[in-house]
């Protein structure tokens, strides 16, 4: 009696698991996630990158993931931290600090990443911590006079709440040398 | 039915159908033109007529009246030909083809409720009507009447055609990729289940070992669980394999789907150049990955146009050379191991190698006294400066050069070569993988790092001794099959290094790779296994990595880089047998630490010695300079692979040194790492502004970090 019941419970939980998964996958196949369809351009996700706090536009954020094993990629610029698998897809991890400061001090051993998708380019941004969602009206985002590295400035919409770096993903992707394309280097 | 959305959806389907039907008509017209006998010709005409009739019906059903009228005129013309009231001269066929193109355009933008034809379409209508016998006197009424007669027959034919199309399913590539990704997750789940299953069994084993009678009550249900799970896993595995196979098959498309377009292109070139050509296309049934077929479209068009436009002589020239008046051009598709071979041959005038040699001299690739062999000249034919030049004056090139063709083929993991004999013709041979999805891979280990080599490129795995190797200053060579093959070691950092006798063991392992008729022996430490692999790209961020053709994920979920054999072979042999080439920035055959020369610039003797020692330790060649000024003197006329410089120095500091290096025409490619003890943002920015490739803090820096940074930059 207990035997069959346990089995029932077990197969029920497998069924639930499969059903949930199927639902999740079906959703992904159709449209990315609910978050991106209900687009609000004033919403940002706050991240801690070592000593600074960044705000990423939420409509470009697909999800936050915990990292498994990362495969380093030889022959790439230092801001490319490696590759991870994400549900059958391959995702490149980026260390923004290394890109901005061209220095090896960064998040080499970070275990979380925010998945960004913009204009057909997808990548994970390494971060030390994911903070809260923030709503920023455009007038809250100020131009900066602060003495920031040029490469960082070129990727920003501006500063908010004194020291929050509001990132413009399109500008970031457009930065020279950000995407890796050796075919381009050839020409 | 009846809502706007429904119509939009139906209109989409109609557009696809229209395109297919018109393509079918064009194909049938070409078939009848080349038909060997009257029956074949009549069948082709019947098909064309039927397809036009179907299209007219479809347009009429949707209320696309103007379009239906236009198709109606086409149908009349085809009917008249079939009834032998109109002779299908090449000019008539030209009209039919070009008007079909107009109809196709019209069908692609047709909207419900549209009532008029634009000028071009109206002209097409007029031209078609003018073709009909007696067009000038009496309008096409009589002919139209006749054309209506065989409608019962064509409807029956239409019925069989629609049952035929039921065999096809349209699936978007994106959807397929998603499905494949889902599959992979299911596979992962299977692996997790297997693990759980193992756990349960282990737990039970432990419990049994520490047996007590009560345990039976626990063990019984657990046994049941384990058994049930085992069955599930078995079932799941079988199911997954089936689904995966089916999905992969969905991606396959017959190469013959490109044939109509190729035939049409050849016909167009012939008409334009007033040439006669017998075109043979064989092997259209072979199925290849959809992406390969799509990507090969323009390369094949280009090669065939080349063969006709550039290769085939005029009929009179041919006859006086003792050849048949019609040029013989063919594309044959055959199997070659697990690849597909496409051979495009013509019996024309062949490639003019004198011209190629002249152009190569002009470009400074060879000197006047250089008597390059035909093989070398052939290789040059595929280099970028060459193609455009030779083509501009003689080939019917349309934007894509041979260089571009080769690039596409190689990106797809294929290879391309050409043979040509003056006066006798040319033969292009393309080898393509059947699929980009499934391949066999050889898992290898080099310096404790695993890689996969596509099995198709592996000629043999050999074990060799030091006496089989000859080493000169630059390269090591392995004696293999009575040929000297360049020998190099694969490093985890994706470079090849010269094989060193010092590390030679009793039995060393090398994989003999072949690509584009060249070979290289790559030294590895271990051969792991051979397995089916799915090669995928590196994602949207890193588009291409030299030396790597993609990534594969093993059954246990680990990722491995799949090496690109053509890059490896190219690196190992060096292009055209010359020294290190500029077009080969990888640095290539001898890119070991030992082959890399680094300049350490620091005014502090301690730091200088520290960095010198540190870099020598890991095998680099190192020179030093006391300050920026001396560094610039040292670099004058020489080539360093990297400069590691302190920021604060007298005379010329690190920033200035970087600026000057980056502004120097010959040195600008040299990577510069700035080392500093100052970590203020403005300092970093100054370094980046100057063009430094990396900016490292002395206090944070470990040897490993420094070496990693250097390896990434060189």
Short mmCIF file of C-alpha atoms in Angstrom, two decimals, chain A residues 2-3 6-7 10 14 17-18 21 24-26 28-30 69-80 83-85 87-90 92 94 97-105 120-123 147-151 153 178-184 186, chain B residues 175 178 181-182 184-186 188-189 192 220-221 224-225 228-229 232 407 449 492-495 536-546 551 553 557-561 571 583 585-586 681-682 684-685 688-689 692-697 700-701 705 709 711-712:
data_model
loop_
_atom_site.label_atom_id
_atom_site.label_comp_id
_atom_site.label_asym_id
_atom_site.label_seq_id
_atom_site.Cartn_x
_atom_site.Cartn_y
_atom_site.Cartn_z
CA UNK A 2 2.63 2.47 1.11
CA UNK A 3 4.65 1.33 -1.80
CA UNK A 6 4.98 6.54 -2.54
CA UNK A 7 5.25 5.74 -6.19
CA UNK A 10 6.79 10.34 -6.77
CA UNK A 14 7.81 14.15 -11.65
CA UNK A 17 8.22 18.99 -12.53
CA UNK A 18 7.79 18.16 -16.19
CA UNK A 21 9.31 22.87 -17.11
CA UNK A 24 8.44 27.50 -18.72
CA UNK A 25 9.95 26.31 -21.97
CA UNK A 26 6.81 27.02 -23.93
CA UNK A 28 10.42 31.01 -23.54
CA UNK A 29 9.80 29.77 -27.02
CA UNK A 30 6.97 32.23 -27.54
CA UNK A 69 31.47 26.16 -14.43
CA UNK A 70 32.85 28.85 -16.71
CA UNK A 71 34.97 27.99 -19.74
CA UNK A 72 37.62 30.67 -20.28
CA UNK A 73 38.12 31.72 -23.91
CA UNK A 74 41.70 32.05 -25.07
CA UNK A 75 42.71 34.86 -27.43
CA UNK A 76 40.04 37.28 -26.35
CA UNK A 77 40.24 40.71 -24.68
CA UNK A 78 40.44 40.75 -20.90
CA UNK A 79 36.81 41.77 -20.36
CA UNK A 80 35.60 38.45 -21.78
CA UNK A 83 31.37 30.95 -21.57
CA UNK A 84 28.60 29.28 -19.60
CA UNK A 85 25.68 27.16 -20.64
CA UNK A 87 19.44 26.03 -20.94
CA UNK A 88 21.14 24.63 -23.98
CA UNK A 89 22.38 28.01 -25.11
CA UNK A 90 25.88 29.39 -24.90
CA UNK A 92 29.35 34.85 -22.97
CA UNK A 94 31.48 39.96 -19.50
CA UNK A 97 34.96 46.64 -14.80
CA UNK A 98 37.68 45.03 -16.81
CA UNK A 99 36.27 46.62 -19.94
CA UNK A 100 36.04 50.07 -18.42
CA UNK A 101 39.33 50.08 -16.60
CA UNK A 102 41.29 47.73 -18.90
CA UNK A 103 42.66 46.15 -15.80
CA UNK A 104 42.70 42.57 -14.62
CA UNK A 105 41.33 43.45 -11.24
CA UNK A 120 20.25 40.50 -31.05
CA UNK A 121 23.32 40.40 -28.85
CA UNK A 122 23.15 38.41 -25.66
CA UNK A 123 25.66 38.32 -22.85
CA UNK A 147 36.06 62.35 -13.21
CA UNK A 148 35.25 58.95 -14.65
CA UNK A 149 37.31 56.94 -17.11
CA UNK A 150 36.42 57.85 -20.68
CA UNK A 151 35.47 54.34 -21.62
CA UNK A 153 31.53 57.56 -19.51
CA UNK A 178 33.40 45.40 -26.82
CA UNK A 179 32.09 42.68 -29.09
CA UNK A 180 34.68 40.19 -30.20
CA UNK A 181 34.84 39.65 -33.91
CA UNK A 182 38.16 38.54 -35.24
CA UNK A 183 36.86 38.61 -38.79
CA UNK A 184 36.43 42.34 -38.33
CA UNK A 186 41.23 41.16 -40.26
CA UNK B 175 11.77 27.42 -33.76
CA UNK B 178 14.60 26.38 -29.73
CA UNK B 181 17.81 23.62 -27.10
CA UNK B 182 14.86 22.15 -25.23
CA UNK B 184 19.29 19.39 -24.71
CA UNK B 185 17.71 20.34 -21.45
CA UNK B 186 15.76 17.12 -21.48
CA UNK B 188 20.44 17.08 -18.98
CA UNK B 189 17.42 16.09 -16.96
CA UNK B 192 20.28 14.27 -13.33
CA UNK B 220 10.76 -2.29 -0.29
CA UNK B 221 9.25 0.96 -1.50
CA UNK B 224 10.11 -0.02 -6.28
CA UNK B 225 11.06 3.58 -6.74
CA UNK B 228 10.35 2.60 -11.72
CA UNK B 229 12.90 5.28 -12.19
CA UNK B 232 11.57 5.86 -16.87
CA UNK B 407 35.21 32.27 -47.14
CA UNK B 449 43.30 20.95 -21.52
CA UNK B 492 45.82 25.39 -24.40
CA UNK B 493 45.98 29.09 -25.26
CA UNK B 494 45.09 28.12 -28.84
CA UNK B 495 48.44 28.65 -30.39
CA UNK B 536 27.38 25.15 -32.13
CA UNK B 537 28.58 28.69 -32.51
CA UNK B 538 30.02 30.66 -29.64
CA UNK B 539 26.93 32.80 -29.23
CA UNK B 540 26.21 36.31 -30.35
CA UNK B 541 29.05 37.95 -28.46
CA UNK B 542 32.17 36.25 -29.71
CA UNK B 543 31.46 35.82 -33.38
CA UNK B 544 34.60 34.12 -34.50
CA UNK B 545 37.61 32.91 -32.65
CA UNK B 546 40.61 32.00 -34.73
CA UNK B 551 31.76 24.61 -29.22
CA UNK B 553 28.73 20.10 -25.06
CA UNK B 557 27.36 18.93 -19.73
CA UNK B 558 30.98 20.05 -20.08
CA UNK B 559 31.88 22.46 -22.84
CA UNK B 560 34.74 21.86 -25.26
CA UNK B 561 36.11 24.03 -28.01
CA UNK B 571 49.20 28.22 -39.07
CA UNK B 583 47.49 38.53 -43.05
CA UNK B 585 48.00 37.96 -37.18
CA UNK B 586 47.80 34.82 -35.12
CA UNK B 681 40.72 56.68 -12.02
CA UNK B 682 42.32 59.60 -13.83
CA UNK B 684 43.87 54.67 -15.57
CA UNK B 685 42.06 56.89 -17.98
CA UNK B 688 43.65 54.00 -21.77
CA UNK B 689 43.63 57.31 -23.63
CA UNK B 692 47.40 50.93 -23.49
CA UNK B 693 45.92 47.46 -23.95
CA UNK B 694 45.87 46.79 -20.23
CA UNK B 695 46.55 48.73 -17.07
CA UNK B 696 47.72 46.64 -14.13
CA UNK B 697 48.28 47.53 -10.51
CA UNK B 700 47.43 43.51 -6.86
CA UNK B 701 49.42 41.68 -9.43
CA UNK B 705 47.51 37.30 -13.58
CA UNK B 709 46.98 39.06 -19.36
CA UNK B 711 48.67 35.49 -23.12
CA UNK B 712 45.39 37.16 -23.87
#
